[in-house]
Short mmCIF file of C-alpha atoms and ligand atoms in Angstrom, two decimals:
data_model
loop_
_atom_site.label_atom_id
_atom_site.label_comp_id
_atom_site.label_asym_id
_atom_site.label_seq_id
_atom_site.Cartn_x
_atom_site.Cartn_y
_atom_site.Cartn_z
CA UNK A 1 18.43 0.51 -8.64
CA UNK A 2 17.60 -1.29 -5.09
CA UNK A 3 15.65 -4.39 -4.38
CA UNK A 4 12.21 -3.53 -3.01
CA UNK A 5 12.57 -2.01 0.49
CA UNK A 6 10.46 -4.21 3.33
CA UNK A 7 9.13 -3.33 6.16
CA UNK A 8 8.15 -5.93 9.30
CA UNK A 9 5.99 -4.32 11.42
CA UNK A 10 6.57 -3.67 15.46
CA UNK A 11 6.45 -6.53 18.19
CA UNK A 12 3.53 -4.92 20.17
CA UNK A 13 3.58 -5.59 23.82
CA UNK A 14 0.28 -7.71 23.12
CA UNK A 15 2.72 -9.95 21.02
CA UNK A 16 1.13 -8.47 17.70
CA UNK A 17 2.59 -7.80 14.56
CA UNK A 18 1.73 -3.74 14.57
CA UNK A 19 1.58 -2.27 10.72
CA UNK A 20 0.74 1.32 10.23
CA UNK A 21 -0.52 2.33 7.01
CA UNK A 22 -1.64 6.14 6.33
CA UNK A 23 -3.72 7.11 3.11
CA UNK A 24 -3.00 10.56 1.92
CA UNK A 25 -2.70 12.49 -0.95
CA UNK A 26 -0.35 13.37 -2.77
CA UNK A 27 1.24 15.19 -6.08
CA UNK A 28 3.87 13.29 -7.73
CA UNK A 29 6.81 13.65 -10.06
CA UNK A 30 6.55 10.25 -12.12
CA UNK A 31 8.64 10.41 -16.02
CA UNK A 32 8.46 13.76 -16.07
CA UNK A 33 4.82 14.38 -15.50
CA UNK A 34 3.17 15.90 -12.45
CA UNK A 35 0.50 13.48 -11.17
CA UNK A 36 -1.90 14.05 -8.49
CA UNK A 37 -2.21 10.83 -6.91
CA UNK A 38 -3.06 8.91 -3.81
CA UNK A 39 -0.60 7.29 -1.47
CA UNK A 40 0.35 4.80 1.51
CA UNK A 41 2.49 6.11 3.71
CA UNK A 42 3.61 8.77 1.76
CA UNK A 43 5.22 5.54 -1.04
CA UNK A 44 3.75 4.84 -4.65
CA UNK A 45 3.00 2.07 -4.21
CA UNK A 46 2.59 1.50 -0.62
CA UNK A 47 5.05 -0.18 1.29
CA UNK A 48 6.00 -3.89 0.92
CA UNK A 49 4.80 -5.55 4.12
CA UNK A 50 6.53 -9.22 4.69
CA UNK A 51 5.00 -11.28 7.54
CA UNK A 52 4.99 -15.30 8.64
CA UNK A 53 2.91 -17.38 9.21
CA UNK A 54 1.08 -17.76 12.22
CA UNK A 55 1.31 -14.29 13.35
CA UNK A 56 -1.29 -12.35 15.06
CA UNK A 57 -0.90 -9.01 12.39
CA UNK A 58 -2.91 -5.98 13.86
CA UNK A 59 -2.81 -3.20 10.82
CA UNK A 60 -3.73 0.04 12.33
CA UNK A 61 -5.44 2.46 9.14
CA UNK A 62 -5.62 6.13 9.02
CA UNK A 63 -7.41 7.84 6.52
CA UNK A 64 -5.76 11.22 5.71
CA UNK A 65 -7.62 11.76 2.29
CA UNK A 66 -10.53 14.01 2.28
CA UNK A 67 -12.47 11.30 1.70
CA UNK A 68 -13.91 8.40 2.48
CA UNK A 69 -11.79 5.15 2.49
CA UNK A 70 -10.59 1.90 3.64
CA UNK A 71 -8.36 -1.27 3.63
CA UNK A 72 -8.77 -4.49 1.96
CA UNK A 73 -6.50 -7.08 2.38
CA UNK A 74 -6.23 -9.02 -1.13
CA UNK A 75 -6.62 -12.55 -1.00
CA UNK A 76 -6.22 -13.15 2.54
CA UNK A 77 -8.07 -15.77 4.40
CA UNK A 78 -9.38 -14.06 7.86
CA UNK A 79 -12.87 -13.08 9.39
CA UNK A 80 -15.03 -11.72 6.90
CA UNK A 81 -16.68 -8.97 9.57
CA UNK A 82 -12.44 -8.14 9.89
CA UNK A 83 -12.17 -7.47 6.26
CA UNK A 84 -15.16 -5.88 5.51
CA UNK A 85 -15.42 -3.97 2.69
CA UNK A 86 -18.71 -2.10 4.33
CA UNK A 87 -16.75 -0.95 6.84
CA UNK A 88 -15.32 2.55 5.74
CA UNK A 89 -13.50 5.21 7.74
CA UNK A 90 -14.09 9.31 7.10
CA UNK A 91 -11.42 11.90 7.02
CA UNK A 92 -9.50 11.77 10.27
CA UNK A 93 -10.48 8.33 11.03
CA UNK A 94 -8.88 4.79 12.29
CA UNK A 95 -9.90 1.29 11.73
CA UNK A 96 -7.77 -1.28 13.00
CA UNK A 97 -8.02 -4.83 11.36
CA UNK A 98 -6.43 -7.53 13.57
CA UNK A 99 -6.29 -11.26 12.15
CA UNK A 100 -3.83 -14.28 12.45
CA UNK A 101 -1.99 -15.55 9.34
CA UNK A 102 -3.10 -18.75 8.67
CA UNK A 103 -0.65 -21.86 8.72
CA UNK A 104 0.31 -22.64 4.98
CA UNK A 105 -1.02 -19.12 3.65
CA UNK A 106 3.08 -17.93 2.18
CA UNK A 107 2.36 -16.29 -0.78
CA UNK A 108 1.83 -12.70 -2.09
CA UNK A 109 -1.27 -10.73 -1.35
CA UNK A 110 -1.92 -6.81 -1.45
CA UNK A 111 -4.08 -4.43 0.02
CA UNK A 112 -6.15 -1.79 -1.66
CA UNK A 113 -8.99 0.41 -0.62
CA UNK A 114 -12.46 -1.10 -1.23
CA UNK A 115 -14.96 1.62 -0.69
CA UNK A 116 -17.89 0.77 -3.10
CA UNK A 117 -18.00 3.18 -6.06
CA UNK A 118 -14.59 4.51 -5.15
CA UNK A 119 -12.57 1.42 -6.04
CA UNK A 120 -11.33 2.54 -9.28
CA UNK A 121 -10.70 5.89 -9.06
CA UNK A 122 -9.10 5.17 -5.69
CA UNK A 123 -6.27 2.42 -6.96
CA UNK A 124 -5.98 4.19 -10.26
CA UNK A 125 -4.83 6.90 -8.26
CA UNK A 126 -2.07 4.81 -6.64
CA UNK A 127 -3.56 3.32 -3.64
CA UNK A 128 -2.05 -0.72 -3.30
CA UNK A 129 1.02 -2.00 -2.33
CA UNK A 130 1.96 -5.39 -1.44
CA UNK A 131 1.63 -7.85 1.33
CA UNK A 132 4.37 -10.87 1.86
CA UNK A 133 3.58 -13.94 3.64
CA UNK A 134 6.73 -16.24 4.09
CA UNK A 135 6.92 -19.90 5.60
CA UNK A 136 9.10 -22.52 5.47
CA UNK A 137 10.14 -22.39 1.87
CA UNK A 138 10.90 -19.67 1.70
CA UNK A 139 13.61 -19.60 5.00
CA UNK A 140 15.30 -22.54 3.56
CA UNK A 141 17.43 -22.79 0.68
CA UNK A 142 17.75 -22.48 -1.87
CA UNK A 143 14.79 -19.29 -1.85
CA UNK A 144 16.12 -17.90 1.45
CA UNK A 145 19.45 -17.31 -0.78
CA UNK A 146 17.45 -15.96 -4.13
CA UNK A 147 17.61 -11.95 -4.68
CA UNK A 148 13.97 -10.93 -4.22
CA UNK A 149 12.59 -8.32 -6.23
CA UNK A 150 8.64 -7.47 -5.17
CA UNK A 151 7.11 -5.37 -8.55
CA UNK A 152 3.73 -3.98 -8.52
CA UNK A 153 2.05 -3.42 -11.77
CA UNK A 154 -0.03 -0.41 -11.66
CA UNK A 155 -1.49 2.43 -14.35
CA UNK A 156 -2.26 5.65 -13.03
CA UNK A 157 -4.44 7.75 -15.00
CA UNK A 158 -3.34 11.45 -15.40
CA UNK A 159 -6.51 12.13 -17.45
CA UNK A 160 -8.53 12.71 -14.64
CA UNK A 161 -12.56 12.16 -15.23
CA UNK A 162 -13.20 8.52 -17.63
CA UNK A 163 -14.70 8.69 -20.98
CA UNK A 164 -18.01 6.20 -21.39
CA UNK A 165 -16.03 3.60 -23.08
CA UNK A 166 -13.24 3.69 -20.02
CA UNK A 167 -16.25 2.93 -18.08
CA UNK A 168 -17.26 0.11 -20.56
CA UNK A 169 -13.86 -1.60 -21.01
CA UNK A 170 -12.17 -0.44 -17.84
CA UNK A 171 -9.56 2.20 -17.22
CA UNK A 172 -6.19 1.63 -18.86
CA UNK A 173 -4.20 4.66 -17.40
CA UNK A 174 -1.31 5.61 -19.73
CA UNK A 175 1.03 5.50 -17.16
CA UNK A 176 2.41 2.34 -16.87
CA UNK A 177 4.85 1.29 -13.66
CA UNK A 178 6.49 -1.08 -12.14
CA UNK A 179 7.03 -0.32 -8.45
CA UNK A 180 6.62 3.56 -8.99
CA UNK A 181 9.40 3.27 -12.07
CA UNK A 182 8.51 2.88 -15.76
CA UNK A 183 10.63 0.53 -16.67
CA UNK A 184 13.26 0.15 -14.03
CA UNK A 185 16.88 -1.33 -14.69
CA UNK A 186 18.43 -3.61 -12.01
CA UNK A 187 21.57 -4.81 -11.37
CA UNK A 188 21.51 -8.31 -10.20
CA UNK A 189 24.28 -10.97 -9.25
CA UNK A 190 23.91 -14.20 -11.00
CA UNK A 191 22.29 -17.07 -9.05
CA UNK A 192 18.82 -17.53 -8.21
CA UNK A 193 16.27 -14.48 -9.17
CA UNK A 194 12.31 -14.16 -7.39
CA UNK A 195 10.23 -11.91 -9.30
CA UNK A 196 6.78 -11.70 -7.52
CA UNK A 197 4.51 -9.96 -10.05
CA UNK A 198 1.15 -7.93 -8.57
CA UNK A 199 -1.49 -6.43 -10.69
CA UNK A 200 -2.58 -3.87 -9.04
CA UNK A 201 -4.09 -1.92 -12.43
CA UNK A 202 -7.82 -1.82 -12.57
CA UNK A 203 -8.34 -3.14 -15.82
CA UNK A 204 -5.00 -3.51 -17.71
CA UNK A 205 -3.55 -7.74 -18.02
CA UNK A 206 0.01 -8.32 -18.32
CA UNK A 207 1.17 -11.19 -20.68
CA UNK A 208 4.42 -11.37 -19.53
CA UNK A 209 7.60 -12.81 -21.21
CA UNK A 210 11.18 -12.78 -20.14
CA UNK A 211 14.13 -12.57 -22.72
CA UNK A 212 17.34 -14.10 -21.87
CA UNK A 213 16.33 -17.68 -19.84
CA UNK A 214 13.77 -19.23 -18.59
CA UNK A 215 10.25 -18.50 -16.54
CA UNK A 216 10.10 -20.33 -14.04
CA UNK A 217 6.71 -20.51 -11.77
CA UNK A 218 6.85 -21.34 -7.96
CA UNK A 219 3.55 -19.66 -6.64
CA UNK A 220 0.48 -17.89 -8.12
CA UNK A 221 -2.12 -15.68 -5.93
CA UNK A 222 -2.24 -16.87 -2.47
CA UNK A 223 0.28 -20.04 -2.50
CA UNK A 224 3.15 -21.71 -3.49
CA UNK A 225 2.67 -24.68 -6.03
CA UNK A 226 3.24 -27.89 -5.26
CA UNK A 227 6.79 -28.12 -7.96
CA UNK A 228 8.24 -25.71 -9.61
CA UNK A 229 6.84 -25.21 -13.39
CA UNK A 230 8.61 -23.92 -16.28
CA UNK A 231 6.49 -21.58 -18.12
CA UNK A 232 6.85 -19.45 -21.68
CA UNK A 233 4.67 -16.87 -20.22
CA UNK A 234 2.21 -15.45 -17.22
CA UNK A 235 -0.98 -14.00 -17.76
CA UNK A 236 -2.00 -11.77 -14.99
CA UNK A 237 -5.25 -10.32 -15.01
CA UNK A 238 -5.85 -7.24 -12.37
CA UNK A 239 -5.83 -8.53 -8.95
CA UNK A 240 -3.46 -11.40 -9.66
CA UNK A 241 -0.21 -12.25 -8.50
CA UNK A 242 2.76 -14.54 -9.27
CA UNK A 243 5.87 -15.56 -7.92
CA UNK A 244 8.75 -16.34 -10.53
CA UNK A 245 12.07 -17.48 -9.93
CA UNK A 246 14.60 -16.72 -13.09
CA UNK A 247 17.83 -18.60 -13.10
CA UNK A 248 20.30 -16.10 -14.19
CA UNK A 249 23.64 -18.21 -14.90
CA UNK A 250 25.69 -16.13 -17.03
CA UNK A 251 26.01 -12.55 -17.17
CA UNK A 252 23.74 -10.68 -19.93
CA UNK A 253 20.92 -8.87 -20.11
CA UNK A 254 16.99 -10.13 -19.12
CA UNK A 255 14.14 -8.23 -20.38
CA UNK A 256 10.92 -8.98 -18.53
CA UNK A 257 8.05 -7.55 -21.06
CA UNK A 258 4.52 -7.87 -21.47
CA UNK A 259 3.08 -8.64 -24.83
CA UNK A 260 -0.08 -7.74 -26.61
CA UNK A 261 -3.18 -9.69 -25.39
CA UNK A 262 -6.66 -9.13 -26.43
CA UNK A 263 -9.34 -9.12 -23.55
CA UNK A 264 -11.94 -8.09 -25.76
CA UNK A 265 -11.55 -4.61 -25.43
CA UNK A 266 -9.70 -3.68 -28.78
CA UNK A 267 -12.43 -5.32 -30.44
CA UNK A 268 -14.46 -3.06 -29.43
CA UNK A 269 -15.93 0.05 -31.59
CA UNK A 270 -14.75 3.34 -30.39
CA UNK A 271 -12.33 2.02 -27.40
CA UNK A 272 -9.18 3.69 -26.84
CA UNK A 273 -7.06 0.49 -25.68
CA UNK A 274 -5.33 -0.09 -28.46
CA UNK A 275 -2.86 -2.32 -30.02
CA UNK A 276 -0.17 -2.43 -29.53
CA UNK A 277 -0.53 -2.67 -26.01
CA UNK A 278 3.03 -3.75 -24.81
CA UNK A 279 6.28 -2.95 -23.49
CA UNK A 280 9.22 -3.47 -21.34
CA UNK A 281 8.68 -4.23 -17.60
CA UNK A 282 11.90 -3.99 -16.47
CA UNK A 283 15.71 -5.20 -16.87
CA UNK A 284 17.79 -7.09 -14.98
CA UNK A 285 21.71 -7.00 -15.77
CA UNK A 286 23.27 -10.00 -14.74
CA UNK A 287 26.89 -9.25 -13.54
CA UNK A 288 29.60 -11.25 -12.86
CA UNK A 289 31.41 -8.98 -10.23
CA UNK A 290 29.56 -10.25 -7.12
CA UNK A 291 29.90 -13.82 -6.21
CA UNK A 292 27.22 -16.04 -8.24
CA UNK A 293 24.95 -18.28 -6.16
CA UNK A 294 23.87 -21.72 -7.32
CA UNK A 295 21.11 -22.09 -9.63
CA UNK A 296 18.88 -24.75 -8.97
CA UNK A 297 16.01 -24.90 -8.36
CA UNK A 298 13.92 -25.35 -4.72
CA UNK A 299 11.65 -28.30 -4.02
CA UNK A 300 8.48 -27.55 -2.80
CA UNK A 301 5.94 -28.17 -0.09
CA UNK A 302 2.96 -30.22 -1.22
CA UNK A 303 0.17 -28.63 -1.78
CA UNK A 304 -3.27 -29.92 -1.32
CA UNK A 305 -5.57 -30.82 -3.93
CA UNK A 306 -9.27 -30.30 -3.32
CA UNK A 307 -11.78 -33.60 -4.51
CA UNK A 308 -14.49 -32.02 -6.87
CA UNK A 309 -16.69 -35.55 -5.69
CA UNK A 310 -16.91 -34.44 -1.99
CA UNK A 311 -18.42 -30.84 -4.04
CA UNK A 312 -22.24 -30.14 -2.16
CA UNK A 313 -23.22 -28.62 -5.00
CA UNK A 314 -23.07 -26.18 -7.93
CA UNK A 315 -23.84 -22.76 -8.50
CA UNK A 316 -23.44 -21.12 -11.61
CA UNK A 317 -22.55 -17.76 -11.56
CA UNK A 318 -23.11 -15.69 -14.89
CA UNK A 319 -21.56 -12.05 -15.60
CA UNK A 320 -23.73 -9.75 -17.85
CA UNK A 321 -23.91 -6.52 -18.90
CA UNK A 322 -25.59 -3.71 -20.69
CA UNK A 323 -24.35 -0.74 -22.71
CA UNK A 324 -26.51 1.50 -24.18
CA UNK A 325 -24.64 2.47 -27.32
CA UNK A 326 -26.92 5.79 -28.59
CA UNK A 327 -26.18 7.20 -24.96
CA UNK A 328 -22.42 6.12 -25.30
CA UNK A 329 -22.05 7.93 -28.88
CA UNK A 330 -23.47 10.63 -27.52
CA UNK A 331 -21.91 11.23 -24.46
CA UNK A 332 -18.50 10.45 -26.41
CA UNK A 333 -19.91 13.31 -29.02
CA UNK A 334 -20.93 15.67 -25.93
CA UNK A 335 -17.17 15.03 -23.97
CA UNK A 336 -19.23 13.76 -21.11
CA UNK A 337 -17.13 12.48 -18.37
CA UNK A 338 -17.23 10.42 -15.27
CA UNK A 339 -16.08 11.48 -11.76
CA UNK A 340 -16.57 9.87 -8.73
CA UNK A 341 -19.80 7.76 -7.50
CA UNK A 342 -20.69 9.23 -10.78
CA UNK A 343 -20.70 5.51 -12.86
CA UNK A 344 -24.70 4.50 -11.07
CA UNK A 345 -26.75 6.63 -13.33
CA UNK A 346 -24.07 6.39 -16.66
CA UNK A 347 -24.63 4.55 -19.83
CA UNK A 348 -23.09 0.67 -18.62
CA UNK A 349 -24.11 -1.25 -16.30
CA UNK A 350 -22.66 -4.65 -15.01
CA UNK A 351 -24.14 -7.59 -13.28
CA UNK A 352 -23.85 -11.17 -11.99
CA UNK A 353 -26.24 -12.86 -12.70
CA UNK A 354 -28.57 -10.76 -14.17
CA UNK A 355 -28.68 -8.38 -11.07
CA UNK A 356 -26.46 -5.24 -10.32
CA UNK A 357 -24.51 -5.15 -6.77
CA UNK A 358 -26.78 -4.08 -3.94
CA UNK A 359 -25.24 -3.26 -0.75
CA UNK A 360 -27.91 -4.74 1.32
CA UNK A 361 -28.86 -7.98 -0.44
CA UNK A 362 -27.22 -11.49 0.29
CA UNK A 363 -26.65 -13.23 -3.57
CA UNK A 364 -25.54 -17.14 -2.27
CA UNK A 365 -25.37 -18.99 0.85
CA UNK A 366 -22.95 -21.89 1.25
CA UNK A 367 -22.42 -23.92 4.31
CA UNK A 368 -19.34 -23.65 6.63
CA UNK A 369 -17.28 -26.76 5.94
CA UNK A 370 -18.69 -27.97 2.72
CA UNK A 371 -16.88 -27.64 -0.60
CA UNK A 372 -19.08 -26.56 -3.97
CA UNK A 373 -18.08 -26.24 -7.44
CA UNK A 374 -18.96 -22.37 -8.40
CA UNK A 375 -19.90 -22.41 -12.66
CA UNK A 376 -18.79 -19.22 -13.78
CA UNK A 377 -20.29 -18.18 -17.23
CA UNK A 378 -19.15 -15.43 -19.22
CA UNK A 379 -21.19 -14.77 -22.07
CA UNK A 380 -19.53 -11.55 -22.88
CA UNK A 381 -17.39 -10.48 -25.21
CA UNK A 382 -14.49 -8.90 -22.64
CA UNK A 383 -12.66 -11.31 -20.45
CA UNK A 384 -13.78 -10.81 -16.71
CA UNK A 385 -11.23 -11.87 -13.85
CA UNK A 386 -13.40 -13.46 -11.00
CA UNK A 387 -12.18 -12.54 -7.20
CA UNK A 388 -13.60 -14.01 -4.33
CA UNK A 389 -12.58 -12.62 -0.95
CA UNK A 390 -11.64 -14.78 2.40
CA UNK A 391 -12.21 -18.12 1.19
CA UNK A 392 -9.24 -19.11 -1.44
CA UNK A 393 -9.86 -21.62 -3.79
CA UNK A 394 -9.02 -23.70 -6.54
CA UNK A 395 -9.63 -24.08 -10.45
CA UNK A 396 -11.38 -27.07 -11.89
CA UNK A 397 -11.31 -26.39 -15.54
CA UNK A 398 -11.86 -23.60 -18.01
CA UNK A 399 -13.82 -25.11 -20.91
CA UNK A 400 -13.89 -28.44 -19.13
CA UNK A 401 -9.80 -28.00 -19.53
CA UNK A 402 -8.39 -28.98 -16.03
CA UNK A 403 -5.40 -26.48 -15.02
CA UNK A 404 -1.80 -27.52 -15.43
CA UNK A 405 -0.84 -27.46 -12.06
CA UNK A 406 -2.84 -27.14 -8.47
CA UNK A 407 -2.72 -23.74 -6.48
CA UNK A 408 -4.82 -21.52 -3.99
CA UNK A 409 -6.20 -18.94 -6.30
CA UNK A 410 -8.37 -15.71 -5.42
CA UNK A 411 -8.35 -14.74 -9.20
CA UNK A 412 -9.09 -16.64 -12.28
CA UNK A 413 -9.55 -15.26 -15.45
CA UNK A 414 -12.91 -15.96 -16.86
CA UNK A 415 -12.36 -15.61 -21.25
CA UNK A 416 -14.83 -14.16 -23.03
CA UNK A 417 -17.04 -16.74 -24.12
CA UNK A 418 -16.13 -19.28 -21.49
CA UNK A 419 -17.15 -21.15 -18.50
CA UNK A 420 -14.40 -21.51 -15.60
CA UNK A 421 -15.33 -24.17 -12.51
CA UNK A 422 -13.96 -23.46 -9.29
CA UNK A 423 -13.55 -25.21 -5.73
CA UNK A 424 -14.11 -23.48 -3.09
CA UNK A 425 -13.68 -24.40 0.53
CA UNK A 426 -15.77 -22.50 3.09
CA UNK A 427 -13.39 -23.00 6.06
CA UNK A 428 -12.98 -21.71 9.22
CA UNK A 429 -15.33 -18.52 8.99
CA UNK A 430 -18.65 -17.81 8.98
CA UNK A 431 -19.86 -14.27 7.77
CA UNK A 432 -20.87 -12.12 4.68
CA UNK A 433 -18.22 -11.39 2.06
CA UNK A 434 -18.18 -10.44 -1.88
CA UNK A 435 -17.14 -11.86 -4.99
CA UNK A 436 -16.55 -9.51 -8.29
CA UNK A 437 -14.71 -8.79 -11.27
CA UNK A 438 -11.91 -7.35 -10.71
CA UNK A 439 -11.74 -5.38 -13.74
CA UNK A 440 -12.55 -2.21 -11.01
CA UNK A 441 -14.88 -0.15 -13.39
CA UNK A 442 -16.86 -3.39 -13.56
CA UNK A 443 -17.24 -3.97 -10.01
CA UNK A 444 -17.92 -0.41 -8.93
CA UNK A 445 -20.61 -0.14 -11.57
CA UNK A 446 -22.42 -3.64 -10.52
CA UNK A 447 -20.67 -6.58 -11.07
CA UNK A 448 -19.89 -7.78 -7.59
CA UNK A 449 -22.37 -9.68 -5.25
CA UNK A 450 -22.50 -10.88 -1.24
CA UNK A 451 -22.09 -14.29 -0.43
CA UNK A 452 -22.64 -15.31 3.03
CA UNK A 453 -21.30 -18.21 4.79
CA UNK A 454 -23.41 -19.79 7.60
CA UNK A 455 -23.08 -22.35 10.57
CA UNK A 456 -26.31 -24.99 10.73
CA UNK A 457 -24.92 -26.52 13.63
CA UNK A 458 -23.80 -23.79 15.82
CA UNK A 459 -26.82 -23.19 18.30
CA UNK A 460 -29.27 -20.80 17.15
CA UNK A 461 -28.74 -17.76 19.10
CA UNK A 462 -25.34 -17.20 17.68
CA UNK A 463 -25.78 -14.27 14.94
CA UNK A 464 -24.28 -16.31 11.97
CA UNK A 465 -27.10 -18.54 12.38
CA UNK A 466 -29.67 -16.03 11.83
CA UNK A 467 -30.51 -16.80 8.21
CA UNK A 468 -33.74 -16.16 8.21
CA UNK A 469 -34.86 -13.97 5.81
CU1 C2O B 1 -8.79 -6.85 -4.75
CU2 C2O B 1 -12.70 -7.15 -3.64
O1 C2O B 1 -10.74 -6.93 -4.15
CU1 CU B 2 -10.13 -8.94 -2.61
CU1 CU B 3 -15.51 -7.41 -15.73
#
């Protein structure tokens, strides 16, 4: 088996980076089962797009599905009204989002479709595929020598309709794979090895170990750390990403798995994720045949580390939630199921704090270059990954404990029972964008919100201005 195929884009004669991504779909042979699923550009998952910095990217989206859709782009840092999740195109139709990679943005992001509703039904049915940003690290040595191996993590459903508990806990399709493969075998040289990891399920998290040497982290979500960390294992919750390097020395087998972790869904009466939920990833066979690169390991670019005392303020965010278990039992009794848009009028609901996602209401406003500490609460007794789009930022502490090491996040698993502090930055942009839980039956059933950055000292005729409410 092959190292994940790339694909650059074409020089347009604008001097754009053109990317053309179709949504169609699709029925697929995947271990011996026929699924129906949904796919970019005819690949599950999409194609792997790799990109620098600094360039002017203009992705040009068709929607061939027979229904509505759109693009997201995960984690990126761009316009909000450019990556605007209200902005959906019909059967037949083209939306072009054109942006410039910021300067020091190299790390791994991925696109999905983020039509309100549709979100899980959508990327459960395939839709995501990854999104490379490289700088200068990454052309010099030692990564520019490292074999590169780009795996998404996704579970498609074959199912069909969820049960009222899927809707509670979120999906965990029983299809597991790892770059449309379950559990695919390489054949690597010895030398340096990059695994970039993407989970791109809606509600599944990875704990993933390697057998056979060391973990090694060099980036998580939208960066590269400032050192490289040696780590006995990654937790990625949906929407995360990380970037591993594994030195593979001596020939042998390494088995990346993922281990049983409890998100507070198992403890849950009636769910059907249950333990053990685990298994192989993939293999890599180190052989000795091919010449074997050196081993050690790159130093990295600084990265900068935001100053929670220069923090405006903080807002405290709090998920919540209702079930209501007699209408659960019986729609489990009754074999009621959910389809699409179906989840508004069904037995859980989600929320932030204390209100359910409404499309025309604005939740927080922050001010364009000022920094604030976001409290996020999580009363609850399932873990809830926090995503904000556009602005990336960084973790303070989780239970007043500060990370071990600094990095531009977009994710950050919030425990069950636990407070996470954030920093976020509001560079650059001005505009309305969201912030959920990425656990996607969450978000499509409520738990998302608007936040809208604003400019007090642009004049007051410009439209970002026009707070008033
Ligand atoms: Cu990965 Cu709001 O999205
Ligand atoms: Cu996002
Ligand atoms: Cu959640």
């Amino acid at each position: 088996m092959t190292s994940t195929k790339r694909h650059y884009g074409t020089r347009a004669s604008d001097g754009a980076l053109e990317i053309e991504i179709e949504a169609s779909e699709a029925v697929r042979e995947v271990d011996g089962k026929t699924v129906k699923a949904r796919v970019y550009n005819g690949e599950l998952p999409g194609p792997t797009f790799v990109v620098g910095e600094t360039e002017r990217v203009r992705i040009v989206f068709t929607n061939r599905m027979s229904e509505p859709t759109n693009l997201h782009l995960h984690g990126m840092h761009m316009a909000p009204e450019v990556d605007d999740p209200h902005r959906v195109a019909a059967p037949g139709e083209t939306l072009v989002y054109e942006f410039v990679i910021p300067a020091g943005a190299a790390g791994t992001y991925w696109y999905h479709p983020h039509v309100h509703g549709e979100v899980a039904r959508q990327l459960g049915e395939g839709l995501a595929g990854a999104f490379v940003v490289v700088g200068p690290d990454d052309l010099a040595l030692p990564l520019a020598g490292a074999e590169e191996h780009i795996l998404m993590l996704q579970d498609l459903s074959v199912a069909g309709d969820r049960t009222p508990m899927e809707m509670h806990d979120g999906r965990e399709g029983e299809l597991v794979l790892v770059h449309g493969n379950t559990t695919p075998a390489f054949e690597v040289c010895g030398g340096l090895l990059r695994v970039r990891l993407v989970n791109a399920s809606s509600a599944r998290f990875y704990d993933v170990v390697l057998d056979g040497a060391e973990l090694v982290q060099i980036g998580l979500d939208a960066s590269l750390l400032g050192a490289p960390v040696i780590v006995d294992h990654v937790l990625l919750p949906p929407g995360q990403r990380v970037d591993l390097l594994i030195r593979a020395a001596t020939p042998g087998r390494l088995t990346l798995r993922h281990r049983p972790y409890d998100r507070g869904a198992f403890r849950m009466p009636w769910s059907r994720i249950k333990l053990p939920n685990q298994g192989v990833l993939a293999t890599f066979d180190v052989t000795t045949g091919c010449e074997a690169a050196g081993v050690e390991l790159p130093s990295l670019g600084p990265i900068e580390r935001l100053d929670p005392t220069h923090a405006v303020a903080t807002r405290i965010l709090e998920y919540g939630g209702k079930g209501n278990a007699l209408r659960m039992v019986l729609e489990l009794v009754t074999r009621r199921r959910y389809g699409a848009g179906e989840g508004a009028d069904g037995p859980v609901r989600f929320w932030l704090n204390g209100k359910e996602f409404e499309p025309r209401r604005i939740d927080a406003e922050a001010e364009l270059d000022t920094l604030e500490i976001w409290e996020i609460r999580n009363p609850t007794p399932l873990d809830h990954p926090f995503h904000l789009h556009i602005y990336p930022f960084q973790v303070l502490d989780v239970d007043g404990k500060p990370p071990a090491f600094t990095a531009w996040q977009d994710v950050v698993t919030v425990p069950a029972k636990s407070t996470v502090r954030i920093l976020v930055p509001f560079r650059d942009f001005t505009g309305v964008t969201m912030f959920h839980c990425h656990i996607l039956e969450h978000e499509d059933n409520g738990m998302m919100a608007h936040l809208r950055v604003i400019d007090r000292s642009a004049p007051a005729s410009e439209p970002a201005t026009c707070a008033s409410h």
